[in-house]
CSV table of C-alpha atoms in Angstrom, one decimal:
chain,number,residue,atom,x,y,z
A,1,MET,CA,94.2,30.1,59.3
A,2,HIS,CA,93.3,33.1,56.9
A,3,ASP,CA,95.6,34.3,54.2
A,4,ALA,CA,96.6,37.9,55.5
A,5,TYR,CA,96.0,39.7,52.3
A,6,ASP,CA,93.2,38.4,50.3
A,7,GLY,CA,90.8,37.4,53.1
A,8,GLU,CA,90.3,34.0,51.8
A,9,TYR,CA,91.1,30.6,53.6
A,10,LEU,CA,94.2,28.8,52.6
A,11,ASP,CA,92.4,25.5,52.5
A,12,ASP,CA,88.8,24.3,52.7
A,13,ASP,CA,89.3,22.6,56.0
A,14,SER,CA,90.4,25.7,58.0
A,15,ASP,CA,87.0,27.2,58.0
A,16,GLY,CA,85.9,24.4,60.3
A,17,VAL,CA,88.9,24.8,62.2
A,18,ALA,CA,88.1,28.4,63.3
A,19,GLU,CA,84.7,27.5,64.4
A,20,ASP,CA,85.9,24.4,66.4
A,21,PHE,CA,88.6,26.4,68.4
A,22,ASN,CA,85.9,29.0,69.3
A,23,ASP,CA,83.2,26.6,70.4
A,24,ASP,CA,84.2,26.8,74.0
A,25,GLY,CA,85.2,30.4,73.8
A,26,ASP,CA,88.1,30.0,76.4
A,27,TYR,CA,91.1,28.7,74.5
A,28,GLY,CA,92.7,31.9,73.3
A,29,PHE,CA,91.7,32.4,69.8
A,30,VAL,CA,89.9,35.6,68.9
A,31,ASP,CA,86.6,35.5,67.0
A,32,ASN,CA,87.3,37.6,64.2
A,33,ALA,CA,90.3,36.5,62.0
A,34,ALA,CA,90.0,39.1,59.2
A,35,ASP,CA,93.1,41.2,58.9
A,36,ASP,CA,92.9,44.9,58.1
A,37,LEU,CA,95.9,46.3,56.6
A,38,ASP,CA,96.9,49.8,55.4
A,39,ASP,CA,96.3,50.4,51.6
A,40,SER,CA,99.5,52.4,51.5
A,41,ASP,CA,101.5,49.3,52.2
A,42,PHE,CA,99.7,46.5,50.6
A,43,SER,CA,98.2,46.4,47.2
A,44,ILE,CA,96.0,43.0,47.3
A,45,GLY,CA,92.3,43.4,47.6
A,46,ARG,CA,91.0,43.3,51.3
A,47,PRO,CA,88.0,44.4,53.4
A,48,GLN,CA,87.3,48.1,54.1
A,49,LEU,CA,89.5,49.4,56.9
A,50,ASN,CA,87.8,50.0,60.2
A,51,TYR,CA,90.2,52.7,61.3
A,52,THR,CA,91.8,56.0,60.3
A,53,ILE,CA,95.5,56.9,60.9
A,54,LEU,CA,95.7,60.4,61.9
A,55,SER,CA,98.8,62.8,61.6
A,56,GLU,CA,99.2,65.9,63.8
A,57,GLU,CA,97.8,67.9,61.0
A,58,ASP,CA,94.7,65.6,60.8
A,59,ILE,CA,94.2,65.8,64.5
A,60,ARG,CA,94.2,69.7,64.5
A,61,ARG,CA,91.7,69.6,61.6
A,62,CYS,CA,89.4,67.2,63.6
A,63,GLN,CA,89.6,69.5,66.6
A,64,GLU,CA,88.9,72.5,64.5
A,65,GLU,CA,85.8,70.7,62.8
A,66,ALA,CA,84.5,69.6,66.3
A,67,MET,CA,84.5,73.1,67.7
A,68,LYS,CA,83.0,74.7,64.5
A,69,SER,CA,80.2,72.1,64.7
A,70,VAL,CA,79.5,72.8,68.5
A,71,SER,CA,79.9,76.5,68.0
A,72,THR,CA,77.3,76.5,65.2
A,73,VAL,CA,74.8,74.2,66.9
A,74,LEU,CA,74.9,76.0,70.2
A,75,SER,CA,75.5,79.5,69.1
A,76,ILE,CA,78.6,80.1,71.2
A,77,SER,CA,82.1,81.2,70.5
A,78,ARG,CA,84.9,78.9,69.2
A,79,VAL,CA,86.7,79.3,72.6
A,80,LYS,CA,83.7,78.1,74.6
A,81,ALA,CA,83.1,75.3,72.2
A,82,GLY,CA,86.6,74.2,72.9
A,83,ILE,CA,86.1,74.2,76.8
A,84,LEU,CA,83.0,72.2,76.5
A,85,LEU,CA,84.5,69.6,74.2
A,86,ARG,CA,87.6,69.2,76.5
A,87,HIS,CA,85.2,68.7,79.4
A,88,PHE,CA,83.2,66.0,77.4
A,89,LYS,CA,86.3,64.2,76.0
A,90,TRP,CA,85.8,65.6,72.6
A,91,SER,CA,82.4,64.0,72.0
A,92,VAL,CA,80.3,66.4,69.9
A,93,SER,CA,77.2,64.4,70.5
A,94,LYS,CA,77.7,64.2,74.3
A,95,VAL,CA,78.1,68.1,74.4
A,96,ASN,CA,74.9,68.5,72.5
A,97,ASP,CA,73.0,66.2,74.4
A,98,GLU,CA,74.1,67.5,77.9
A,99,TRP,CA,73.7,71.1,76.8
A,100,PHE,CA,70.2,70.8,75.5
A,101,ALA,CA,69.2,68.5,78.5
A,102,ASP,CA,70.3,71.1,81.1
A,103,GLU,CA,72.2,74.0,79.8
A,104,GLU,CA,72.4,75.7,83.3
A,105,ASN,CA,74.1,72.8,85.0
A,106,VAL,CA,76.5,72.3,82.1
A,107,ARG,CA,77.7,76.0,82.3
A,108,LYS,CA,78.0,75.6,86.1
A,109,THR,CA,80.0,72.5,85.8
A,110,VAL,CA,82.3,73.7,82.9
A,111,GLY,CA,82.7,77.1,84.2
A,112,LEU,CA,80.9,79.0,81.3
A,113,LEU,CA,79.2,82.0,83.0
A,114,GLU,CA,76.4,83.8,81.4
A,115,LYS,CA,77.3,87.1,82.8
A,116,PRO,CA,80.3,88.5,84.9
A,117,ILE,CA,80.3,88.2,88.6
A,118,ILE,CA,82.0,91.6,88.9
A,119,GLU,CA,81.4,94.4,86.4
A,120,ILE,CA,83.9,97.3,85.9
A,121,ARG,CA,82.8,100.5,84.7
A,122,PRO,CA,84.5,101.6,81.4
A,123,ASP,CA,85.7,104.9,82.9
A,124,VAL,CA,87.7,103.3,85.6
A,125,LYS,CA,91.4,103.9,84.7
A,126,GLU,CA,93.2,101.9,87.4
A,127,LEU,CA,92.5,98.6,89.2
A,128,THR,CA,94.1,96.6,92.0
A,129,CYS,CA,95.5,93.2,91.2
A,130,GLY,CA,93.9,90.5,93.4
A,131,ILE,CA,97.2,88.6,93.5
A,132,CYS,CA,100.0,91.1,94.1
A,133,PHE,CA,97.7,93.8,95.4
A,134,GLU,CA,99.5,96.5,93.3
A,135,THR,CA,97.5,99.1,91.3
A,136,HIS,CA,97.9,99.0,87.6
A,137,ALA,CA,96.5,100.7,84.7
A,138,HIS,CA,93.1,99.2,83.3
A,139,GLU,CA,94.7,98.1,80.0
A,140,ARG,CA,97.3,96.1,81.8
A,141,MET,CA,94.7,94.1,83.6
A,142,LYS,CA,92.9,91.0,82.4
A,143,ALA,CA,90.0,88.9,83.5
A,144,ALA,CA,88.2,85.7,82.6
A,145,ALA,CA,84.3,85.9,81.9
A,146,CYS,CA,83.8,86.5,85.7
A,147,GLY,CA,85.3,89.8,85.9
A,148,HIS,CA,88.1,89.2,88.5
A,149,HIS,CA,91.0,91.3,87.3
A,150,PHE,CA,94.6,90.4,87.6
A,151,CYS,CA,97.6,92.1,86.2
A,152,ASP,CA,99.4,90.7,83.1
A,153,ILE,CA,102.4,89.6,85.2
A,154,CYS,CA,100.4,87.7,87.7
A,155,TRP,CA,98.3,86.1,85.0
A,156,ALA,CA,101.4,85.0,83.1
A,157,GLY,CA,102.9,83.5,86.2
A,158,TYR,CA,99.7,81.8,87.1
A,159,ILE,CA,99.3,80.1,83.7
A,160,HIS,CA,103.2,79.3,83.4
A,161,SER,CA,102.9,77.4,86.8
A,162,SER,CA,99.8,75.6,85.5
A,163,ILE,CA,101.4,74.6,82.2
A,164,GLY,CA,104.5,73.4,84.0
A,165,ASP,CA,102.2,71.0,86.1
A,166,GLY,CA,100.9,69.1,83.0
A,167,PRO,CA,97.8,68.8,80.9
A,168,GLY,CA,95.6,70.1,83.8
A,169,CYS,CA,96.3,73.5,82.3
A,170,LEU,CA,93.6,72.9,79.8
A,171,THR,CA,90.9,73.0,82.4
A,172,LEU,CA,92.3,76.3,84.1
A,173,ARG,CA,90.1,78.2,86.2
A,174,CYS,CA,90.1,81.8,87.5
A,175,PRO,CA,92.8,82.3,90.1
A,176,ASP,CA,90.2,83.8,92.6
A,177,PRO,CA,89.7,80.8,95.2
A,178,SER,CA,85.9,81.2,95.2
A,179,CYS,CA,85.4,81.4,91.4
A,180,VAL,CA,84.9,78.6,88.9
A,181,ALA,CA,85.1,80.6,85.8
A,182,ALA,CA,87.0,78.7,82.9
A,183,VAL,CA,90.0,80.4,81.4
A,184,GLY,CA,89.8,80.1,77.5
A,185,GLU,CA,92.5,79.2,75.1
A,186,ASP,CA,92.7,82.7,73.6
A,187,MET,CA,93.6,84.3,76.9
A,188,VAL,CA,96.2,81.6,77.7
A,189,LEU,CA,97.9,81.9,74.3
A,190,PHE,CA,97.9,85.8,74.5
A,191,LEU,CA,99.6,86.0,77.9
A,192,VAL,CA,102.3,83.2,77.9
A,193,SER,CA,105.8,83.0,76.4
A,194,ASP,CA,106.5,81.1,73.1
A,195,GLU,CA,107.8,78.2,74.9
A,196,ASP,CA,104.6,77.9,77.2
A,197,ARG,CA,102.5,78.4,74.0
A,198,VAL,CA,104.3,75.3,72.4
A,199,LYS,CA,103.6,73.2,75.5
A,200,TYR,CA,100.2,74.3,75.9
A,201,MET,CA,99.2,73.5,72.2
A,202,ARG,CA,100.9,70.2,72.6
A,203,TYR,CA,98.7,69.3,75.6
A,204,LEU,CA,95.7,70.5,73.5
A,205,LEU,CA,96.7,68.3,70.5
A,206,ARG,CA,97.3,65.2,72.8
A,207,SER,CA,94.1,65.8,74.7
A,208,TYR,CA,92.1,64.9,71.5
A,209,VAL,CA,93.6,61.5,71.5
A,210,GLU,CA,94.2,60.8,75.2
A,211,ASP,CA,90.8,61.9,76.4
A,212,ASN,CA,88.8,60.4,73.4
A,213,ARG,CA,87.9,56.8,73.7
A,214,LYS,CA,87.8,56.4,69.9
A,215,THR,CA,91.4,57.3,69.5
A,216,LYS,CA,94.8,56.1,70.6
A,217,TRP,CA,98.4,56.8,69.9
A,218,CYS,CA,100.5,54.3,67.9
A,219,PRO,CA,102.5,52.6,70.5
A,220,ALA,CA,105.6,52.3,68.3
A,221,PRO,CA,108.6,54.1,69.9
A,222,GLY,CA,109.0,57.6,68.2
A,223,CYS,CA,105.7,57.2,66.2
A,224,GLU,CA,103.7,60.4,66.2
A,225,TYR,CA,100.6,59.0,64.5
A,226,ALA,CA,97.2,58.4,66.2
A,227,VAL,CA,94.4,55.9,65.2
A,228,GLU,CA,90.8,56.6,65.2
A,229,PHE,CA,89.0,53.3,65.5
A,230,VAL,CA,85.4,52.4,64.5
A,231,LEU,CA,84.2,51.0,68.0
A,232,GLY,CA,82.3,47.6,67.8
A,233,SER,CA,83.7,46.7,64.4
A,234,GLY,CA,85.3,43.5,65.6
A,235,CYS,CA,88.8,43.2,64.2
A,236,TYR,CA,91.5,44.9,66.4
A,237,ASP,CA,94.7,44.7,64.1
A,238,ILE,CA,95.8,48.1,63.4
A,239,THR,CA,98.7,48.8,60.7
A,240,CYS,CA,100.1,52.3,61.3
A,241,LYS,CA,101.8,54.4,58.6
A,242,CYS,CA,105.1,53.9,60.4
A,243,SER,CA,104.6,50.1,59.5
A,244,TYR,CA,104.1,48.9,63.0
A,245,ILE,CA,101.3,46.4,63.4
A,246,PHE,CA,99.4,46.4,66.8
A,247,CYS,CA,96.2,45.4,68.6
A,248,TRP,CA,93.8,48.3,69.2
A,249,ASN,CA,92.5,46.5,72.3
A,250,CYS,CA,95.5,46.0,74.3
A,251,LEU,CA,98.2,47.9,72.4
A,252,GLU,CA,100.6,45.0,72.3
A,253,GLU,CA,102.0,44.0,68.9
A,254,ALA,CA,99.3,42.4,66.6
A,255,HIS,CA,98.7,38.8,67.8
A,256,ARG,CA,95.8,37.3,65.7
A,257,PRO,CA,94.7,34.6,66.1
A,258,VAL,CA,95.3,34.8,70.0
A,259,ASP,CA,93.2,36.9,72.2
A,260,CYS,CA,94.5,39.6,74.4
A,261,GLU,CA,94.2,37.7,77.6
A,262,THR,CA,96.4,35.0,76.5
A,263,VAL,CA,98.9,37.5,75.1
A,264,ALA,CA,99.0,39.2,78.5
A,265,LYS,CA,99.7,35.9,80.3
A,266,TRP,CA,102.4,35.0,77.8
A,267,ILE,CA,104.1,38.3,78.0
A,268,LEU,CA,104.0,38.3,81.9
A,269,LYS,CA,105.3,34.7,81.9
A,270,ASN,CA,108.2,35.6,79.7
A,271,SER,CA,109.2,38.5,82.1
A,272,ALA,CA,108.3,36.9,85.4
A,273,GLU,CA,110.7,35.8,88.0
A,274,SER,CA,108.6,32.6,88.3
A,275,GLU,CA,110.7,30.9,85.5
A,276,ASN,CA,113.9,31.7,87.3
A,277,MET,CA,112.5,29.9,90.4
A,278,ASN,CA,111.4,27.1,88.2
A,279,TRP,CA,114.9,26.8,86.8
A,280,ILE,CA,116.3,26.8,90.3
A,281,LEU,CA,113.9,24.3,91.5
A,282,ALA,CA,114.5,21.8,88.5
A,283,ASN,CA,118.3,22.2,88.2
A,284,SER,CA,119.5,22.8,91.7
A,285,LYS,CA,119.2,21.4,95.3
A,286,PRO,CA,119.4,23.1,98.6
A,287,CYS,CA,122.5,22.5,100.7
A,288,PRO,CA,121.4,20.3,103.7
A,289,LYS,CA,123.1,22.6,106.1
A,290,CYS,CA,122.7,26.3,104.9
A,291,LYS,CA,119.8,25.7,102.4
A,292,ARG,CA,121.4,27.7,99.7
A,293,PRO,CA,120.5,26.4,96.2
A,294,ILE,CA,123.4,24.5,94.6
A,295,GLU,CA,123.8,23.7,90.8
A,296,LYS,CA,125.7,20.5,90.1
A,297,ASN,CA,128.3,21.3,87.5
A,298,GLN,CA,130.6,18.3,87.5
A,299,GLY,CA,129.9,14.5,87.2
A,300,CYS,CA,130.8,13.4,90.7
A,301,MET,CA,128.1,13.1,93.4
A,302,HIS,CA,130.5,14.6,96.0
A,303,ILE,CA,129.3,18.2,96.4
A,304,THR,CA,130.9,20.8,98.6
A,305,CYS,CA,129.0,24.1,99.4
A,306,THR,CA,130.6,27.4,99.0
A,307,PRO,CA,132.3,29.1,101.8
A,308,PRO,CA,131.6,29.9,104.6
A,309,CYS,CA,129.4,26.8,104.7
A,310,LYS,CA,131.7,24.3,103.1
A,311,PHE,CA,129.5,21.3,103.9
A,312,GLU,CA,130.2,18.1,102.0
A,313,PHE,CA,127.2,16.0,101.0
A,314,CYS,CA,125.9,13.6,98.4
A,315,TRP,CA,124.0,15.2,95.6
A,316,LEU,CA,121.5,12.1,95.4
A,317,CYS,CA,120.4,11.5,99.0
A,318,LEU,CA,121.6,14.8,100.4
A,319,GLY,CA,123.5,13.0,103.3
A,320,ALA,CA,126.9,13.9,104.9
A,321,TRP,CA,129.7,12.7,102.6
A,322,SER,CA,131.5,11.5,105.6
A,323,GLU,CA,128.9,8.8,105.8
A,324,HIS,CA,129.5,7.7,102.2
A,325,GLY,CA,132.0,5.2,100.7
A,326,GLU,CA,132.3,1.8,98.9
A,327,ARG,CA,129.2,0.7,100.8
A,328,THR,CA,127.0,3.3,99.3
A,329,GLY,CA,128.0,2.6,95.8
A,330,GLY,CA,131.2,4.8,95.4
A,331,PHE,CA,131.4,8.3,93.9
A,332,TYR,CA,128.9,7.8,90.9
A,333,ALA,CA,126.1,6.1,92.6
A,334,CYS,CA,124.2,6.1,96.0
A,335,ASN,CA,122.6,2.9,97.1
A,336,ARG,CA,121.1,4.6,100.0
A,337,TYR,CA,119.3,7.0,97.6
A,338,GLU,CA,117.9,4.1,95.5
A,339,THR,CA,116.8,2.2,98.6
A,340,ALA,CA,115.2,5.3,100.2
A,341,LYS,CA,113.5,6.1,96.8
A,342,GLN,CA,112.0,2.7,96.7
A,343,GLU,CA,110.8,3.1,100.2
A,344,GLY,CA,109.1,6.4,99.3
A,345,VAL,CA,111.2,8.7,101.4
A,346,TYR,CA,112.1,11.0,98.5
A,347,ASP,CA,108.9,10.6,96.4
A,348,GLU,CA,107.4,14.0,97.4
A,349,ALA,CA,110.6,16.0,96.8
A,350,GLU,CA,111.4,14.3,93.6
A,351,ARG,CA,107.8,14.6,92.5
A,352,ARG,CA,108.0,18.4,93.0
A,353,ARG,CA,111.3,18.6,91.2
A,354,GLU,CA,110.2,16.5,88.4
A,355,MET,CA,107.0,18.6,87.9
A,356,ALA,CA,109.1,21.8,87.9
A,357,LYS,CA,111.5,20.3,85.3
A,358,ASN,CA,108.6,19.2,83.0
A,359,SER,CA,107.0,22.6,83.4
A,360,LEU,CA,110.4,24.1,82.4
A,361,GLU,CA,110.9,21.9,79.5
A,362,LYS,CA,107.4,22.7,78.3
A,363,TYR,CA,107.9,26.4,78.6
A,364,THR,CA,111.3,26.2,77.0
A,365,HIS,CA,109.8,24.2,74.1
A,366,TYR,CA,107.2,26.8,73.2
A,367,TYR,CA,109.2,29.8,74.1
A,368,GLU,CA,112.1,28.9,71.8
A,369,ARG,CA,109.8,28.3,68.9
A,370,TRP,CA,107.9,31.6,69.7
A,371,ALA,CA,111.3,33.6,69.7
A,372,THR,CA,112.6,31.8,66.7
A,373,ASN,CA,109.7,32.9,64.7
A,374,GLU,CA,110.0,36.5,66.0
A,375,SER,CA,113.6,36.5,65.0
A,376,SER,CA,112.8,35.1,61.5
A,377,ARG,CA,110.0,37.7,61.2
A,378,ALA,CA,112.5,40.5,62.0
A,379,LYS,CA,115.0,39.1,59.4
A,380,ALA,CA,112.1,38.9,56.8
A,381,LEU,CA,111.2,42.5,57.5
A,382,ALA,CA,114.8,43.5,56.9
A,383,ASP,CA,115.0,41.4,53.8
A,384,LEU,CA,111.5,43.0,52.6
A,385,GLN,CA,113.0,46.5,53.1
A,386,GLN,CA,116.2,45.6,51.3
A,387,MET,CA,114.1,44.1,48.3
A,388,GLN,CA,112.0,47.3,48.1
A,389,SER,CA,114.9,49.7,48.3
A,390,VAL,CA,117.5,48.0,46.4
A,391,GLN,CA,116.9,44.4,45.0
A,392,ILE,CA,113.7,45.1,43.2
A,393,GLU,CA,115.5,47.6,40.7
A,394,THR,CA,118.4,45.0,40.3
A,395,LEU,CA,115.9,42.2,39.6
A,396,SER,CA,114.1,44.4,37.0
A,397,ASP,CA,117.3,45.3,35.3
A,398,ARG,CA,118.7,41.7,35.2
A,399,GLN,CA,115.5,40.1,34.1
A,400,CYS,CA,114.4,42.9,31.8
A,401,GLN,CA,111.0,43.1,33.6
A,402,PRO,CA,109.4,46.4,34.6
A,403,VAL,CA,109.0,46.9,38.5
A,404,SER,CA,105.3,47.0,38.2
A,405,GLN,CA,105.5,43.3,37.1
A,406,LEU,CA,107.6,42.2,40.0
A,407,LYS,CA,105.1,42.9,42.6
A,408,PHE,CA,104.7,39.3,43.3
A,409,VAL,CA,108.0,39.1,45.0
A,410,THR,CA,107.2,42.0,47.3
A,411,GLU,CA,103.9,40.3,48.0
A,412,ALA,CA,105.6,37.1,48.9
A,413,TRP,CA,107.9,39.0,51.6
A,414,LEU,CA,104.8,40.6,52.9
A,415,GLN,CA,103.1,37.3,53.2
A,416,ILE,CA,106.2,35.7,55.0
A,417,VAL,CA,106.3,38.7,57.4
A,418,GLU,CA,102.7,38.3,58.3
A,419,CYS,CA,102.7,34.5,58.5
A,420,ARG,CA,105.8,34.6,60.9
A,421,ARG,CA,103.6,36.9,63.2
A,422,VAL,CA,100.7,34.6,63.2
A,423,LEU,CA,102.9,31.4,63.6
A,424,LYS,CA,104.8,33.1,66.5
A,425,TRP,CA,101.5,33.5,68.5
A,426,THR,CA,100.2,30.1,67.9
A,427,TYR,CA,102.9,28.9,70.3
A,428,ALA,CA,101.7,31.1,72.9
A,429,TYR,CA,98.2,29.6,72.2
A,430,GLY,CA,99.5,26.1,72.2
A,431,TYR,CA,101.3,26.4,75.7
A,432,TYR,CA,98.0,27.3,77.2
A,433,LEU,CA,95.9,24.4,75.8
A,434,PRO,CA,94.7,22.3,78.5
A,435,GLU,CA,96.6,19.1,78.9
A,436,HIS,CA,93.3,16.9,78.8
A,437,GLU,CA,92.2,18.3,75.5
A,438,GLN,CA,94.1,15.8,73.7
A,439,ALA,CA,92.0,15.6,70.6
A,440,LYS,CA,92.0,19.4,70.3
A,441,ARG,CA,95.8,19.6,70.9
A,442,GLN,CA,96.5,17.0,68.3
A,443,PHE,CA,94.3,18.8,65.7
A,444,PHE,CA,95.9,22.1,66.6
A,445,GLU,CA,99.5,20.8,66.3
A,446,TYR,CA,98.5,19.2,63.0
A,447,LEU,CA,97.3,22.4,61.5
A,448,GLN,CA,100.3,24.3,63.1
A,449,GLY,CA,102.6,21.8,61.4
A,450,GLU,CA,100.8,22.3,58.1
A,451,ALA,CA,101.0,25.9,58.3
A,452,GLU,CA,104.8,25.9,59.3
A,453,SER,CA,105.5,23.7,56.4
A,454,GLY,CA,104.0,25.7,53.9
A,455,LEU,CA,105.6,28.9,55.3
A,456,GLU,CA,109.1,27.3,55.2
A,457,ARG,CA,108.5,26.4,51.5
A,458,LEU,CA,107.5,29.9,50.7
A,459,HIS,CA,110.4,31.5,52.7
A,460,GLN,CA,112.9,29.1,51.2
A,461,CYS,CA,111.7,30.0,47.8
A,462,ALA,CA,111.7,33.8,48.4
A,463,GLU,CA,115.1,33.6,50.1
A,464,LYS,CA,117.2,31.1,48.2
A,465,GLU,CA,115.7,30.5,44.9
A,466,LEU,CA,115.4,34.3,44.1
A,467,GLN,CA,119.2,34.8,44.6
A,468,ALA,CA,119.8,33.0,41.2
A,469,TYR,CA,117.8,35.5,39.4
A,470,LEU,CA,119.3,38.4,41.3
A,471,GLU,CA,122.9,37.2,40.5
A,472,GLY,CA,122.5,36.4,36.8
A,473,ASP,CA,123.9,38.4,34.0
A,474,SER,CA,121.2,37.9,31.6
A,475,PRO,CA,117.4,37.2,31.6
A,476,SER,CA,116.7,33.6,32.8
A,477,LYS,CA,114.4,31.4,30.9
A,478,GLY,CA,113.1,29.9,34.0
A,479,PHE,CA,112.0,33.2,35.6
A,480,ASN,CA,108.3,32.9,34.5
A,481,GLU,CA,108.2,29.4,36.1
A,482,PHE,CA,109.7,30.9,39.3
A,483,ARG,CA,107.0,33.7,39.2
A,484,THR,CA,104.3,31.1,38.9
A,485,LYS,CA,105.9,29.0,41.9
A,486,LEU,CA,106.4,32.0,44.2
A,487,ALA,CA,103.0,33.4,43.6
A,488,GLY,CA,101.4,30.0,44.2
A,489,LEU,CA,103.3,29.5,47.4
A,490,THR,CA,102.3,32.9,48.5
């Protein structure tokens, strides 16, 4: 297991472990275990980031740069460059390659006409709108590059309707049914209301992220940052400026060292109705008469089904209770069941029930530990925020130390948060380890135990031992020893 912040191994043995787990390539560990974290949040040395966090302002700047580049290279207007880029999903290289390979075909596909289909003489003072068929003054008529003129009111209604339908308004064409001429951004913004202008610009902004395969939105609720990723660079862990850490590949929370496929299976299992069915199968039996599942909630073997059935039967052998009595072992036993079991009558049903019970117990074991580490991580994150906002100043005052000398405390909490995340996902990994891989399972569980033990020592030190130095009235003589201990555990 890697240290999350300095990129080095926690111990010499773990290097071989990473290779061992990846020999077969199908046990759920990702190949690249390097963790890339945002420089604004972490101050310890790490590899260069393979992604860039983009704000809305950054996205607009990227769009302008792309349009300027295409406009310059192809000697076309900025508006036409924008139409091309939106069609080719904001790939400047793709635009250039396709344009120089077959300009005529690109123009036809995108709707960039070289000359108008209809040319109106300058001295014409009135024109008839092709939508409302009313006559308007020439200056109140507008046309795309094709020359099909429509009045301002009809244009505004046409564009308003298109914007209301969603992002498709970014590829708007001339209203004439036979025409494919593209309608530029400048014309849209000139004719629409302020409200529609805001919507259109929002669609335009989002298209750079949602149409571009190198960029994605941060999946954290309410976050408006996007991420531009260096494709093929290996590590998928992204730390957004909103502090959410997620996987670029699957957009789930970061889950190193487990691969995306294992995470998808685990999340599906956690939400699937199959676990409810396993519980029902393991902890209930069907009424012999109406077949409804019944949970035994008292000690006696005498079961009465709920109305309207009201059938009374024995929990063990599922026979009618009227046939039971002293000769069958009384109320708390059933000789008929034991005899039948020995004869093999109940073997198949019991085997299925036992398998379901074992499956449920296994899932519960791993899920509880997965969930416990998640709740511990959430608590550690809250403690980290409390430390950064309040306690670090208190500690500085009590121990007469500058805040810059207390970074080791923040780094410890950052390490705890990261390790809780990693440890949490090892339980999803462990759940899917094949049962027959006993040596691998034992080795994995040994490493997992060592990691958990080391993390508990660090968490205990940061959570409990730190309190004495926060609550003291004067500088403590043992603070330097505490610094050494906490830094070492980190």
